[in-house]
Amino acid sequence: MSSSGGTFAGVPVSRLTQFALVGGAAAALQSGLLWLFVDVGGLYYLLGSVIAIEITIITQYIVNNAWTFADRANQGDAFLGGLLRTNVVRGSAIPLQTALLYVFVTWGGLGYLLANLCAIIPSGVYRYILDAKWTWQSVSPEEN
């Protein structure tokens, strides 16, 4: 991917935009799943959140691999390795996002769906940095 469209913090703006669009769609999916698990399925909101997050981890990996990081997409056996790496990266963000969700609901008084959206933002920044550097292993700063 060319960085001719400019960079932000050394990362091509086009890649950040793609990652954000995929993330926005995933946030909507995650919120819909969370609502389904909690309001329809009767699960505790924190458990529903963890399940919804894992489903979106897999979905985001597939879309980011095919689109955001298409220039260095994981193919064949590397696809499964990348899926494992993204699960480690994104899975490590589950405690962060779940803790923030709990804090926003319990101490912030937010509804669980709004709190979840608020918790997605800081965990999304964390996930992008690690995904760009490890899941789709960049070879130079210009390729982030």
mmCIF file of C-alpha atoms in Angstrom, residues 3-141:
data_model
loop_
_atom_site.group_PDB
_atom_site.id
_atom_site.type_symbol
_atom_site.label_atom_id
_atom_site.label_comp_id
_atom_site.label_asym_id
_atom_site.label_seq_id
_atom_site.Cartn_x
_atom_site.Cartn_y
_atom_site.Cartn_z
ATOM 1 C CA SER A 3 1.550 6.065 1.578
ATOM 2 C CA SER A 4 1.023 8.726 -1.114
ATOM 3 C CA GLY A 5 -2.262 9.715 0.565
ATOM 4 C CA GLY A 6 -0.366 10.945 3.609
ATOM 5 C CA THR A 7 0.429 9.456 6.948
ATOM 6 C CA PHE A 8 -0.628 9.912 10.523
ATOM 7 C CA ALA A 9 1.900 8.877 13.174
ATOM 8 C CA GLY A 10 3.816 7.085 10.418
ATOM 9 C CA VAL A 11 0.795 5.053 9.289
ATOM 10 C CA PRO A 12 -0.839 5.570 5.881
ATOM 11 C CA VAL A 13 -4.121 7.431 6.357
ATOM 12 C CA SER A 14 -5.810 5.106 3.871
ATOM 13 C CA ARG A 15 -4.962 2.070 6.017
ATOM 14 C CA LEU A 16 -6.157 3.819 9.176
ATOM 15 C CA THR A 17 -9.385 4.732 7.391
ATOM 16 C CA GLN A 18 -9.965 1.157 6.252
ATOM 17 C CA PHE A 19 -9.195 -0.172 9.730
ATOM 18 C CA ALA A 20 -11.608 2.367 11.242
ATOM 19 C CA LEU A 21 -14.379 1.455 8.783
ATOM 20 C CA VAL A 22 -13.971 -2.240 9.535
ATOM 21 C CA GLY A 23 -13.860 -1.385 13.235
ATOM 22 C CA GLY A 24 -17.032 0.693 12.977
ATOM 23 C CA ALA A 25 -18.877 -2.134 11.256
ATOM 24 C CA ALA A 26 -17.534 -4.554 13.872
ATOM 25 C CA ALA A 27 -18.660 -2.237 16.685
ATOM 26 C CA ALA A 28 -22.160 -2.274 15.208
ATOM 27 C CA LEU A 29 -22.038 -6.070 14.887
ATOM 28 C CA GLN A 30 -20.703 -6.436 18.425
ATOM 29 C CA SER A 31 -23.412 -4.152 19.810
ATOM 30 C CA GLY A 32 -26.110 -6.062 17.960
ATOM 31 C CA LEU A 33 -24.788 -9.378 19.219
ATOM 32 C CA LEU A 34 -24.467 -8.021 22.756
ATOM 33 C CA TRP A 35 -28.086 -6.856 22.681
ATOM 34 C CA LEU A 36 -29.157 -10.234 21.295
ATOM 35 C CA PHE A 37 -27.267 -12.183 23.963
ATOM 36 C CA VAL A 38 -28.417 -9.980 26.857
ATOM 37 C CA ASP A 39 -31.924 -8.795 26.015
ATOM 38 C CA VAL A 40 -33.079 -11.792 23.999
ATOM 39 C CA GLY A 41 -30.882 -14.584 25.364
ATOM 40 C CA GLY A 42 -30.858 -13.443 28.989
ATOM 41 C CA LEU A 43 -27.077 -13.617 29.458
ATOM 42 C CA TYR A 44 -25.274 -11.418 31.972
ATOM 43 C CA TYR A 45 -23.981 -8.397 30.041
ATOM 44 C CA LEU A 46 -20.294 -9.072 30.759
ATOM 45 C CA LEU A 47 -20.546 -12.688 29.553
ATOM 46 C CA GLY A 48 -22.520 -11.573 26.503
ATOM 47 C CA SER A 49 -19.828 -8.998 25.816
ATOM 48 C CA VAL A 50 -17.008 -11.556 25.834
ATOM 49 C CA ILE A 51 -18.888 -13.829 23.415
ATOM 50 C CA ALA A 52 -19.778 -10.911 21.122
ATOM 51 C CA ILE A 53 -16.164 -9.712 21.168
ATOM 52 C CA GLU A 54 -14.832 -13.129 20.123
ATOM 53 C CA ILE A 55 -17.270 -13.350 17.220
ATOM 54 C CA THR A 56 -16.207 -9.902 16.034
ATOM 55 C CA ILE A 57 -12.519 -10.801 16.440
ATOM 56 C CA ILE A 58 -12.936 -13.527 13.833
ATOM 57 C CA THR A 59 -15.088 -11.350 11.573
ATOM 58 C CA GLN A 60 -12.672 -8.406 11.717
ATOM 59 C CA TYR A 61 -9.690 -10.612 10.972
ATOM 60 C CA ILE A 62 -11.315 -11.980 7.836
ATOM 61 C CA VAL A 63 -12.295 -8.519 6.557
ATOM 62 C CA ASN A 64 -9.043 -6.776 7.555
ATOM 63 C CA ASN A 65 -6.997 -9.564 5.990
ATOM 64 C CA ALA A 66 -8.904 -9.267 2.707
ATOM 65 C CA TRP A 67 -9.127 -5.463 2.575
ATOM 66 C CA THR A 68 -7.177 -3.335 5.078
ATOM 67 C CA PHE A 69 -3.993 -5.397 4.889
ATOM 68 C CA ALA A 70 -4.588 -6.899 1.417
ATOM 69 C CA ASP A 71 -1.061 -5.948 0.329
ATOM 70 C CA ARG A 72 0.333 -8.311 2.957
ATOM 71 C CA ALA A 73 -2.643 -10.596 3.502
ATOM 72 C CA ASN A 74 -2.092 -13.902 5.209
ATOM 73 C CA GLN A 75 -2.751 -16.765 2.763
ATOM 74 C CA GLY A 76 -2.932 -20.544 3.194
ATOM 75 C CA ASP A 77 -1.384 -21.750 6.450
ATOM 76 C CA ALA A 78 -0.385 -18.162 7.256
ATOM 77 C CA PHE A 79 -4.107 -17.312 7.383
ATOM 78 C CA LEU A 80 -4.563 -19.621 10.378
ATOM 79 C CA GLY A 81 -1.386 -18.291 11.984
ATOM 80 C CA GLY A 82 -2.678 -14.751 11.525
ATOM 81 C CA LEU A 83 -6.033 -15.744 13.004
ATOM 82 C CA LEU A 84 -4.201 -17.135 16.031
ATOM 83 C CA ARG A 85 -2.071 -13.964 16.332
ATOM 84 C CA THR A 86 -5.090 -11.668 16.061
ATOM 85 C CA ASN A 87 -6.863 -13.736 18.720
ATOM 86 C CA VAL A 88 -3.877 -13.237 21.014
ATOM 87 C CA VAL A 89 -3.796 -9.486 20.256
ATOM 88 C CA ARG A 90 -7.523 -8.904 20.391
ATOM 89 C CA GLY A 91 -8.063 -11.482 23.103
ATOM 90 C CA SER A 92 -5.596 -9.578 25.263
ATOM 91 C CA ALA A 93 -7.859 -6.531 24.833
ATOM 92 C CA ILE A 94 -10.921 -8.387 26.161
ATOM 93 C CA PRO A 95 -10.043 -7.731 29.842
ATOM 94 C CA LEU A 96 -9.435 -4.042 29.043
ATOM 95 C CA GLN A 97 -12.707 -3.644 27.182
ATOM 96 C CA THR A 98 -14.694 -5.701 29.703
ATOM 97 C CA ALA A 99 -13.246 -3.768 32.652
ATOM 98 C CA LEU A 100 -14.094 -0.462 30.986
ATOM 99 C CA LEU A 101 -17.594 -1.745 30.217
ATOM 100 C CA TYR A 102 -18.063 -2.667 33.872
ATOM 101 C CA VAL A 103 -16.745 0.705 35.082
ATOM 102 C CA PHE A 104 -18.917 2.676 32.655
ATOM 103 C CA VAL A 105 -22.038 0.730 33.680
ATOM 104 C CA THR A 106 -21.389 0.442 37.423
ATOM 105 C CA TRP A 107 -19.735 3.750 38.230
ATOM 106 C CA GLY A 108 -20.628 5.811 35.175
ATOM 107 C CA GLY A 109 -24.295 4.902 35.159
ATOM 108 C CA LEU A 110 -24.342 4.247 31.413
ATOM 109 C CA GLY A 111 -26.545 1.628 29.820
ATOM 110 C CA TYR A 112 -24.573 -1.445 28.840
ATOM 111 C CA LEU A 113 -24.839 -0.819 25.067
ATOM 112 C CA LEU A 114 -23.579 2.784 25.273
ATOM 113 C CA ALA A 115 -20.911 1.721 27.772
ATOM 114 C CA ASN A 116 -19.777 -0.994 25.369
ATOM 115 C CA LEU A 117 -19.371 1.528 22.550
ATOM 116 C CA CYS A 118 -17.329 3.776 24.864
ATOM 117 C CA ALA A 119 -15.130 0.819 25.864
ATOM 118 C CA ILE A 120 -14.491 -0.149 22.234
ATOM 119 C CA ILE A 121 -12.622 3.095 21.469
ATOM 120 C CA PRO A 122 -9.544 2.728 23.731
ATOM 121 C CA SER A 123 -9.346 -1.011 23.157
ATOM 122 C CA GLY A 124 -9.524 -0.358 19.392
ATOM 123 C CA VAL A 125 -6.434 1.846 19.482
ATOM 124 C CA TYR A 126 -4.558 -0.827 21.427
ATOM 125 C CA ARG A 127 -5.677 -3.540 18.970
ATOM 126 C CA TYR A 128 -4.702 -1.541 15.889
ATOM 127 C CA ILE A 129 -1.160 -0.952 17.095
ATOM 128 C CA LEU A 130 -0.556 -4.615 17.898
ATOM 129 C CA ASP A 131 -2.380 -5.957 14.829
ATOM 130 C CA ALA A 132 -0.443 -3.696 12.456
ATOM 131 C CA LYS A 133 2.881 -4.702 13.999
ATOM 132 C CA TRP A 134 2.321 -8.404 14.681
ATOM 133 C CA THR A 135 -0.732 -9.947 13.004
ATOM 134 C CA TRP A 136 0.201 -8.526 9.599
ATOM 135 C CA GLN A 137 3.911 -8.236 10.481
ATOM 136 C CA SER A 138 5.122 -5.046 8.853
ATOM 137 C CA VAL A 139 8.649 -5.050 7.554
ATOM 138 C CA SER A 140 9.155 -1.291 7.649
ATOM 139 C CA PRO A 141 7.481 1.687 9.331
#
